[in-house]
Coordinates of C-alpha atoms in Angstrom, one line a residue:
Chain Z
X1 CA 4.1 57.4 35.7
X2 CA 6.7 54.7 36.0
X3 CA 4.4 52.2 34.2
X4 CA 3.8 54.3 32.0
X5 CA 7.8 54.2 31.0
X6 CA 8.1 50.4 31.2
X7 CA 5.0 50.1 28.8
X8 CA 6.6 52.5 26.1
X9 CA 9.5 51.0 26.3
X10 CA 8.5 47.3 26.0
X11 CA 6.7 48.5 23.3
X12 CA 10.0 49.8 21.5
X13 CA 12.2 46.3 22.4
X14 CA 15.2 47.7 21.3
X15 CA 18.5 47.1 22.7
X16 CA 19.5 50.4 23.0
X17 CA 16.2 51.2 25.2
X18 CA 17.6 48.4 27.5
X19 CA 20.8 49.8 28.0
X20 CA 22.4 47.1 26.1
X21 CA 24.5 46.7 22.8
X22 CA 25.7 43.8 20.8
X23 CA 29.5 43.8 19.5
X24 CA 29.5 43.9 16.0
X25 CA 32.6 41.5 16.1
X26 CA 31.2 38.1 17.5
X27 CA 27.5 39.6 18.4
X28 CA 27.9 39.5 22.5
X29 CA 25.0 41.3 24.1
X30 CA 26.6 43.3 26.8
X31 CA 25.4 46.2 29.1
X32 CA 26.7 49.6 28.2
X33 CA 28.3 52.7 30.3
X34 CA 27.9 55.5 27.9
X35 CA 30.1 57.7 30.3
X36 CA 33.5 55.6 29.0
X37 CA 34.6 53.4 26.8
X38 CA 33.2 49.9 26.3
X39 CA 35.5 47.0 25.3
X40 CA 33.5 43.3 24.4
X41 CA 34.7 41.0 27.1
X42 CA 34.8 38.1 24.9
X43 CA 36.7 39.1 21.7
X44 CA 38.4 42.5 23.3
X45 CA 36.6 44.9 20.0
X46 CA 35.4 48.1 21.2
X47 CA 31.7 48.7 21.5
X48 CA 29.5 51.0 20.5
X49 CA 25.3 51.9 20.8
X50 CA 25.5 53.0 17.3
X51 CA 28.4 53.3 15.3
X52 CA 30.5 56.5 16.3
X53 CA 29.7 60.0 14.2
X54 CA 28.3 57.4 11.6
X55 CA 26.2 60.2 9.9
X56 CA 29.1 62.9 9.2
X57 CA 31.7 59.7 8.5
X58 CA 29.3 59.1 5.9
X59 CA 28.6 62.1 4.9
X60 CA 32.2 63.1 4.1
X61 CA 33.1 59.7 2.6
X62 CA 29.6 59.8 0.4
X63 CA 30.6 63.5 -0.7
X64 CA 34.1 62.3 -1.6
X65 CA 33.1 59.2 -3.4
X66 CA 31.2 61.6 -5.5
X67 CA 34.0 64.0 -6.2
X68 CA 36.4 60.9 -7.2
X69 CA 33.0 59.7 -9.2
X70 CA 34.4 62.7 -11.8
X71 CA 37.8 61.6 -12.6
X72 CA 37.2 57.8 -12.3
X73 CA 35.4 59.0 -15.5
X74 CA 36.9 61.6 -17.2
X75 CA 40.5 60.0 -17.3
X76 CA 41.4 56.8 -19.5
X77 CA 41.2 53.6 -18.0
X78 CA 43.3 52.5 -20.8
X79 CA 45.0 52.5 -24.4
X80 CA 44.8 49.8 -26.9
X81 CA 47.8 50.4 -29.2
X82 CA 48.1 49.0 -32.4
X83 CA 51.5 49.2 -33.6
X84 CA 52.2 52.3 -31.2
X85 CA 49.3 54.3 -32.2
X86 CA 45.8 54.4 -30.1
X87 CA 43.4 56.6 -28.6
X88 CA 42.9 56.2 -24.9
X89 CA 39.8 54.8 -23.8
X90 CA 37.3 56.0 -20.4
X91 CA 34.8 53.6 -18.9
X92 CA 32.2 54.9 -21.2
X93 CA 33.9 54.9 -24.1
X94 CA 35.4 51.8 -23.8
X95 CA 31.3 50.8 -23.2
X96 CA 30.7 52.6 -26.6
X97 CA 33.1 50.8 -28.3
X98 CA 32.0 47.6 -27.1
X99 CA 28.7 48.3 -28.5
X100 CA 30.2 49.1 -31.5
X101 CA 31.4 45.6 -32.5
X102 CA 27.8 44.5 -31.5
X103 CA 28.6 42.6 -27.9
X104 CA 26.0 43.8 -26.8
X105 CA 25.6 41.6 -23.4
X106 CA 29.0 42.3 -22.0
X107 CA 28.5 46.0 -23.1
X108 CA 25.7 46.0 -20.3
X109 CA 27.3 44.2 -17.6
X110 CA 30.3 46.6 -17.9
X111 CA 27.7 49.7 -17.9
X112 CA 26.0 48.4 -14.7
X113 CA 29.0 46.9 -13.2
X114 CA 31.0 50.3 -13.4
X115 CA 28.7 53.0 -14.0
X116 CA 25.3 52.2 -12.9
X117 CA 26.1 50.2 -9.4
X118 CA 28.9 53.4 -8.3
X119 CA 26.4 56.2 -9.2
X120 CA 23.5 54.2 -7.4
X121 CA 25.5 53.6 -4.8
X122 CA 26.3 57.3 -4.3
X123 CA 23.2 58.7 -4.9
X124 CA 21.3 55.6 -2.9
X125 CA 23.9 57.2 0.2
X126 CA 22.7 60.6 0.0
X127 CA 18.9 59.3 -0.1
X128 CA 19.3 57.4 3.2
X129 CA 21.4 60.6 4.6
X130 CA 18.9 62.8 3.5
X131 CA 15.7 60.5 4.8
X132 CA 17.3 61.2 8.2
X133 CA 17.0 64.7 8.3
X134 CA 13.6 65.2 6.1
X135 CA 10.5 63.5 6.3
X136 CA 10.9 60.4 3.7
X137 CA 7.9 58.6 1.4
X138 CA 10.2 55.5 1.9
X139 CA 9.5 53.4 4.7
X140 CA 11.6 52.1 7.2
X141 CA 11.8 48.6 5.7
X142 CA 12.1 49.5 2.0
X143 CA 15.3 52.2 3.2
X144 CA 16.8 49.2 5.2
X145 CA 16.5 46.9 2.5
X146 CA 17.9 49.9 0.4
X147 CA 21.1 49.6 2.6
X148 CA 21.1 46.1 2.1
X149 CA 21.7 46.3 -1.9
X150 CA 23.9 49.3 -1.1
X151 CA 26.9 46.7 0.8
X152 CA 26.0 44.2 -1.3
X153 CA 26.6 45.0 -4.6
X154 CA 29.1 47.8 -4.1
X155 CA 32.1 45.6 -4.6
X156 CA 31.1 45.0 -8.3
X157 CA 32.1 48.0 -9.5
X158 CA 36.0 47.1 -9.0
X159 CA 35.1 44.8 -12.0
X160 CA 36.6 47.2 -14.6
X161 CA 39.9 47.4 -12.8
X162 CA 40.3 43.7 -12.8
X163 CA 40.0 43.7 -16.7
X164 CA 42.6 46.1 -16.9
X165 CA 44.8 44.4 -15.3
X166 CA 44.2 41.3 -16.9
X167 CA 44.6 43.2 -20.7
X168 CA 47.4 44.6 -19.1
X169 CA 49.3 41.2 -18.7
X170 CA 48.1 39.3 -21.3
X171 CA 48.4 41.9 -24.2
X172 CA 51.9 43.1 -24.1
X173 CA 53.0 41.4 -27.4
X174 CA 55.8 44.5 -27.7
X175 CA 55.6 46.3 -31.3
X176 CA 52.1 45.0 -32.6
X177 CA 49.3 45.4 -29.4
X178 CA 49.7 46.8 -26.3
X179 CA 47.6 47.3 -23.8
X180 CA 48.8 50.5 -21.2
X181 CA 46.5 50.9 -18.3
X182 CA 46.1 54.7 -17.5
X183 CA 45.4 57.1 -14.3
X184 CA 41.9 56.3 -14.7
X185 CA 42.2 53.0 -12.6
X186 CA 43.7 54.5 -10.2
X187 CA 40.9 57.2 -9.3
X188 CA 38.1 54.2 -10.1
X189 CA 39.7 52.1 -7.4
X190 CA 40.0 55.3 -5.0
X191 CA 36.2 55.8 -5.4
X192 CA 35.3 52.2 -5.0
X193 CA 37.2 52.5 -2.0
X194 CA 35.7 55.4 -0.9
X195 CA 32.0 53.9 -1.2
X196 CA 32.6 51.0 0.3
X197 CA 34.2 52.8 3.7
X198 CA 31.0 54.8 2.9
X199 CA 28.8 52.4 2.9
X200 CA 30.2 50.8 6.3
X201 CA 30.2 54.1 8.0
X202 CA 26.3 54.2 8.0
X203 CA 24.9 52.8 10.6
X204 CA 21.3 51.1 9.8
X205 CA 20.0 51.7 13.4
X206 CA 19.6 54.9 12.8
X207 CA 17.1 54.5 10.5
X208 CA 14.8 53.0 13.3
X209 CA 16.0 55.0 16.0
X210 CA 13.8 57.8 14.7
X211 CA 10.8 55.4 14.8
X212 CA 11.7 53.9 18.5
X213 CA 11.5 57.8 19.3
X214 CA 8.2 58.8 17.6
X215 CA 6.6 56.1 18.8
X216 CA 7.6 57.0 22.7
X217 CA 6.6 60.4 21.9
X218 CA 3.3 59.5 20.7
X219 CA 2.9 57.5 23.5
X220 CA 3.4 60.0 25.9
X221 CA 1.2 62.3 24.4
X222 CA -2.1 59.7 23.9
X223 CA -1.5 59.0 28.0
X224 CA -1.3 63.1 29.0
X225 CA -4.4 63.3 27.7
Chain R
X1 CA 23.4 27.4 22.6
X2 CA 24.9 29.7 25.7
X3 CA 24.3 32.9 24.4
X4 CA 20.1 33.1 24.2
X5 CA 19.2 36.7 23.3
X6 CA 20.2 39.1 20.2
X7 CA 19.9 42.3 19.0
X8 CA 19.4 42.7 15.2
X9 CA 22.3 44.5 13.5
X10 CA 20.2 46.3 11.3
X11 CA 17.4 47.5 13.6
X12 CA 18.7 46.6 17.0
X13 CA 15.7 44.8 17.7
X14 CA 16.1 42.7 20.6
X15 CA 14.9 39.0 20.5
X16 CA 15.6 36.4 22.7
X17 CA 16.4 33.1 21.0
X18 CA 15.6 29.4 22.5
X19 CA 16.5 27.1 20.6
X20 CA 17.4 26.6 17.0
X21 CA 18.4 23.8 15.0
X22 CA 21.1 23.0 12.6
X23 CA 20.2 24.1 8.9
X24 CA 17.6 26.8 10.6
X25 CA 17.3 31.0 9.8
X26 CA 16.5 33.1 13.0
X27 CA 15.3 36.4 11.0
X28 CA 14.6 39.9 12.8
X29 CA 10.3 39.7 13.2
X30 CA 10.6 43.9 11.9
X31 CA 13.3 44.2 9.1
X32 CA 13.8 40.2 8.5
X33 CA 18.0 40.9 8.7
X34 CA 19.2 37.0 9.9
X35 CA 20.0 37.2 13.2
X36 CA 21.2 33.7 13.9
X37 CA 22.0 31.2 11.0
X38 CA 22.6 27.7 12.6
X39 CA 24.9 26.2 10.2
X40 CA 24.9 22.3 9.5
X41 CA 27.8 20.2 10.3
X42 CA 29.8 23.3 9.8
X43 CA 33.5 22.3 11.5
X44 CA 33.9 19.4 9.5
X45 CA 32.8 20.9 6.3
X46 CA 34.6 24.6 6.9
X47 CA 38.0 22.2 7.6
X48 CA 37.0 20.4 4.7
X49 CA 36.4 23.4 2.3
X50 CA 39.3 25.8 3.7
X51 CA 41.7 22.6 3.5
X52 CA 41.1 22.3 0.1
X53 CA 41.3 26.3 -1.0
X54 CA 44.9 26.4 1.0
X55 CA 46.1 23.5 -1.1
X56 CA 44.2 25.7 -4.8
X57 CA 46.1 28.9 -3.7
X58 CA 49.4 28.6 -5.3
X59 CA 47.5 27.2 -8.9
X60 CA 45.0 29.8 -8.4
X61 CA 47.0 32.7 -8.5
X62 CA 50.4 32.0 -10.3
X63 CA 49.4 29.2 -13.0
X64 CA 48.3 31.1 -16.0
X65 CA 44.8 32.1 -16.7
X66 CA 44.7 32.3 -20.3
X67 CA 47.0 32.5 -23.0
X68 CA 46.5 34.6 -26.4
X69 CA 48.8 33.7 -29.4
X70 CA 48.8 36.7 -32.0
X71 CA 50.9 36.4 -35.1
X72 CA 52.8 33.2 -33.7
X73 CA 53.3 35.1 -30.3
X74 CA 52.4 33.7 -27.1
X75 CA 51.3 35.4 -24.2
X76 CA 50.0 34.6 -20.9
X77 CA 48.1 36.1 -17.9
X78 CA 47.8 35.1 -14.2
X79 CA 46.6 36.8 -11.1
X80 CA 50.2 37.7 -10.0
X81 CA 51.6 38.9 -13.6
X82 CA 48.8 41.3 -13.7
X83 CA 49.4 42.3 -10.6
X84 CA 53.0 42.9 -11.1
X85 CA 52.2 44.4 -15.3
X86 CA 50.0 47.1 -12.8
X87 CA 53.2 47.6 -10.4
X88 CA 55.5 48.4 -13.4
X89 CA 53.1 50.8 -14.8
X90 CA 53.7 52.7 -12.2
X91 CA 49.7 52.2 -11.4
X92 CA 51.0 51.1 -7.4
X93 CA 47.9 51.8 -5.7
X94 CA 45.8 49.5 -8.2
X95 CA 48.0 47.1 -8.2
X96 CA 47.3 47.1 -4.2
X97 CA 44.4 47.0 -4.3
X98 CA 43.9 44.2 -6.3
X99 CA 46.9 41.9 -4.3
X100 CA 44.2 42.6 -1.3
X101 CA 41.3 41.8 -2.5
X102 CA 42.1 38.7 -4.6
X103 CA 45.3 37.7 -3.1
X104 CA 45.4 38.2 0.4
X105 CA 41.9 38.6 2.0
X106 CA 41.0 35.2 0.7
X107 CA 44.4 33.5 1.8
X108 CA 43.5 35.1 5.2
X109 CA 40.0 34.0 5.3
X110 CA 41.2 30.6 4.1
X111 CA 43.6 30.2 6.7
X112 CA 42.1 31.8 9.5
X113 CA 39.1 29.0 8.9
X114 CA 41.5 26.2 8.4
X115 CA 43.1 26.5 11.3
X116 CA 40.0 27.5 14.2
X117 CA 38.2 24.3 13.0
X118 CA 41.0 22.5 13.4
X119 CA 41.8 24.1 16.5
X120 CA 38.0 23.2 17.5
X121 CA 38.3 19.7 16.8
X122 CA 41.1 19.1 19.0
X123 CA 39.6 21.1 21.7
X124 CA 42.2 23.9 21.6
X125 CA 40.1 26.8 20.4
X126 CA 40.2 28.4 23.7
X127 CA 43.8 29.8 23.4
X128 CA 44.3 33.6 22.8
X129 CA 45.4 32.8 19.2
X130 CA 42.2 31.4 17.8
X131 CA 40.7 34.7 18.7
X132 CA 43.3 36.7 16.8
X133 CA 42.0 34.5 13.9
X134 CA 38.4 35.3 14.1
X135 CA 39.3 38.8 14.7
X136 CA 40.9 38.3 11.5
X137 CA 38.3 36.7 9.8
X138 CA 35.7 39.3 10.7
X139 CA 37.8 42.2 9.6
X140 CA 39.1 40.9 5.8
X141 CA 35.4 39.2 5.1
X142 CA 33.8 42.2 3.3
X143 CA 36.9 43.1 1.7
X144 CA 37.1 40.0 -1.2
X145 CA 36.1 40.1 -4.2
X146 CA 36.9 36.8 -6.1
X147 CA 33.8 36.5 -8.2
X148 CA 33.8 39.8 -9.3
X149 CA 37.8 39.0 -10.6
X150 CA 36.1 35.8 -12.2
X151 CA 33.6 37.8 -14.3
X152 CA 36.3 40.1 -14.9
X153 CA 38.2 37.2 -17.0
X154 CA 35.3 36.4 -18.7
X155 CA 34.4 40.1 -19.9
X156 CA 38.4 40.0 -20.9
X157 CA 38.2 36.8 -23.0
X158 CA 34.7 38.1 -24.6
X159 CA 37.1 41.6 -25.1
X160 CA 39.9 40.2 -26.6
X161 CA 38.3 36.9 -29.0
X162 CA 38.0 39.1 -32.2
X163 CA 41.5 40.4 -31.4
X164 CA 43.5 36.8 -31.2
X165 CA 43.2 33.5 -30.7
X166 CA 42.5 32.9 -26.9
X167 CA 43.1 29.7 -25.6
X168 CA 42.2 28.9 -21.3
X169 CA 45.0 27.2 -19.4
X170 CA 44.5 25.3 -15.8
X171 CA 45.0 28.2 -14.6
X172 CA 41.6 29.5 -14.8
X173 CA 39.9 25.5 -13.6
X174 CA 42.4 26.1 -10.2
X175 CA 41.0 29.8 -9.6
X176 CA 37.1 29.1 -10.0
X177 CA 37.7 25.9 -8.2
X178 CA 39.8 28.5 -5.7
X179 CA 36.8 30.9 -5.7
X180 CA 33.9 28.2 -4.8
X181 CA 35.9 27.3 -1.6
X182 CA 36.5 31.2 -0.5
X183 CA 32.8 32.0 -1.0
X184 CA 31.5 28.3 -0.1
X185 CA 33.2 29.3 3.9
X186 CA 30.0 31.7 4.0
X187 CA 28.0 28.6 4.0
X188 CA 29.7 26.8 6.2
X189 CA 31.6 28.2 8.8
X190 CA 29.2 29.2 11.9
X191 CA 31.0 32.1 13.4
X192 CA 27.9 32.5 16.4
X193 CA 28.7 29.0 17.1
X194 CA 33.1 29.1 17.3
X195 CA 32.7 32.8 19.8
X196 CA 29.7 31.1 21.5
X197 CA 32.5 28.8 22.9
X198 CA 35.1 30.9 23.7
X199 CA 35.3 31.4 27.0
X200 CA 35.7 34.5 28.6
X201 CA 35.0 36.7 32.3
X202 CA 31.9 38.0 32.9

């Protein structure tokens, strides 16, 4: 029986099967009590074997992100006013109106900058959430790779917000054009917040945790009979 | 090398490395996440790099980006006036959140490099301090967002060019010359290699 134990879990080398977990901070391998609390001996962060209540942190923050998804869009980002008249414009209008005037490159990069990359980001969340409770056609690699993209191109979305505040300052020339950033920003930059606290809540283990187990299980199972 | 075996941060995968050479990847053998990435020449180069960004700060973010001129008026944007043009719209979270990410997590990450390589070449990184800095370091990394700010200048000049005549001040040659050194420190500085010599009780 015993051997039967150290051959299931050499076959799933993790470090959690060992008993040990690395410090996120500067990536010491240390052994851990799960009974208290673990502190890294080299750079004093505090350690966990997977990142604490990581599934309902993201699920609250992925659920938010998605309610502050609605005004980030439905308020103004900002006016253009010529000589003190203008119509507010939202992310996607602003996007129309680019399209308008034919620029038709830029038009694109703003869509997927601030439209595409927060919605996939949301809805890439809730697929990795949701692959953890139900049986998923994605593999293991393709959902950590997934995760990957997620962090990595999450912080272009806060490109939209940087233009307004670059209009802002550079077009204030008093009674012809002005440029008056709107509440809009304000909700954009709470949801790319929001996502990116989402994205960091999640804890990629997980994802192969669920393997580590199956595998022991099947294990088990092949040497009972 | 002290420290010889790793779990992968993305699959916890543990793998026990032996030896690795400067300029070499060691990737996770089941997800391929880089585990260890051996950095060449890195404390001369990261002193080097963050040296220089310290000295671009000040250009980077007060000199003027770009200038417009619109019926013989002359207007002109940096980093900090749009910063403080957000402030006095009253947008104060914004305006925040983009003294953060553009403004202060790169002057931390700058400075927090500059001085643990120098500390490491005079053989002082052990005291309590150096620590602090990683610490810092670590915790401001994934919040900076430079290049994004970059192609947000250029999607405002492409905005604005059928409006007025732009015209591009230093400005904007100190803060992509500012950006290259902020994101250039992922290149070079080996963090594995500065905590690998810290010394600390067992």
């Amino acid at each position: 029986m015993s051997t039967d134990l150290k051959s299931s879990n050499q076959e799933s080398n993790t470090a959690k099967a060992q008993g040990l977990a690395q410090c996120h901070v500067c990536n010491l391998l240390i052994d851990i009590d799960e009974s208290i609390d673990n502190y890294c001996p080299r750079c004093d962060s505090k350690i966990h074997m997977r990142i604490y209540d990581s599934l309902q942190r993201c699920w609250a923050l992925t659920i938010c992100s998605l309610i502050a998804f609605i005004p980030a869009n439905a308020y103004p980002i900002m006016t253009i006013l010529y000589f003190g008249k203008g119509q507010p414009d939202t992310i996607l209008s602003g996007i129309v109106l680019l399209l308008k005037f034919g620029m038709y490159p830029i038009a694109a990069i703003v869509f997927i900058a601030s439209f595409v990359v927060p919605l996939a980001k949301i809805i890439g969340l809730f697929v990795l959430l949701l692959s953890l409770r139900n049986k998923s056609k994605l593999t293991k690699q393709q959902r950590t790779k997934m995760y990957r993209y997620i962090e990595l191109f999450g912080r272009w979305s806060m490109l939209d917000v940087f233009v307004v505040a670059l209009l802002v300052a550079l077009v204030e020339i008093g009674a012809v054009v002005e440029v008056v950033a709107g509440p809009g920003a304000t909700a954009f930059g709470i949801m790319v917040i929001l996502t990116i606290f989402a994205a960091n809540s999640f804890d990629p283990r997980l994802l192969w945790d669920e393997e580590d187990n199956e595998m022991a299980l099947t294990k088990e199972k092949k040497n009972k009979r | 090398m002290n420290q010889k075996q790793f779990a992968c941060y993305e699959c916890d995968t543990l793998i026990t490395i032996t030896s690795i050479n400067e300029g070499e990847v060691a990737s996770c053998p089941r997800c391929h996440h880089h585990i260890v990435d051996k950095k060449y020449d890195s404390i001369n180069r990261t002193l080097a790099i963050s040296g220089t960004g310290l000295l671009l700060f000040i250009p980077a973010t007060f000199f003027p980006l770009m200038s417009m001129q619109l019926l013989s008026v002359e207007s002109s944007a940096s980093l900090m006036s749009g910063i403080s043009a957000l402030w006095q719209t009253e947008l104060y979270l914004v305006a925040t959140l983009i003294f953060l990410f553009c403004v202060l997590a790169p002057l931390v990450k700058l400075s927090a490099a500059f001085f643990v390589t120098l500390g490491y070449k005079h053989k002082r990184h052990q005291h309590p301090f150096y620590k602090q800095l990683m610490l810092f370091y670590h915790h401001v990394d994934s919040w900076e967002m430079l290049e994004v700010f970059l192609i947000g200048i250029l999607v405002s000049i492409i905005k604005l060019k059928d409006m007025a005549d732009l015209s591009f001040n230093l400005g904007l040659l100190c803060f992509s010359a500012f950006m290259l050194c902020v994101l250039s420190l992922k290149v070079t500085l080996d963090k594995q290699m500065i905590w690998d010599d810290l010394d600390y009780e067992h």
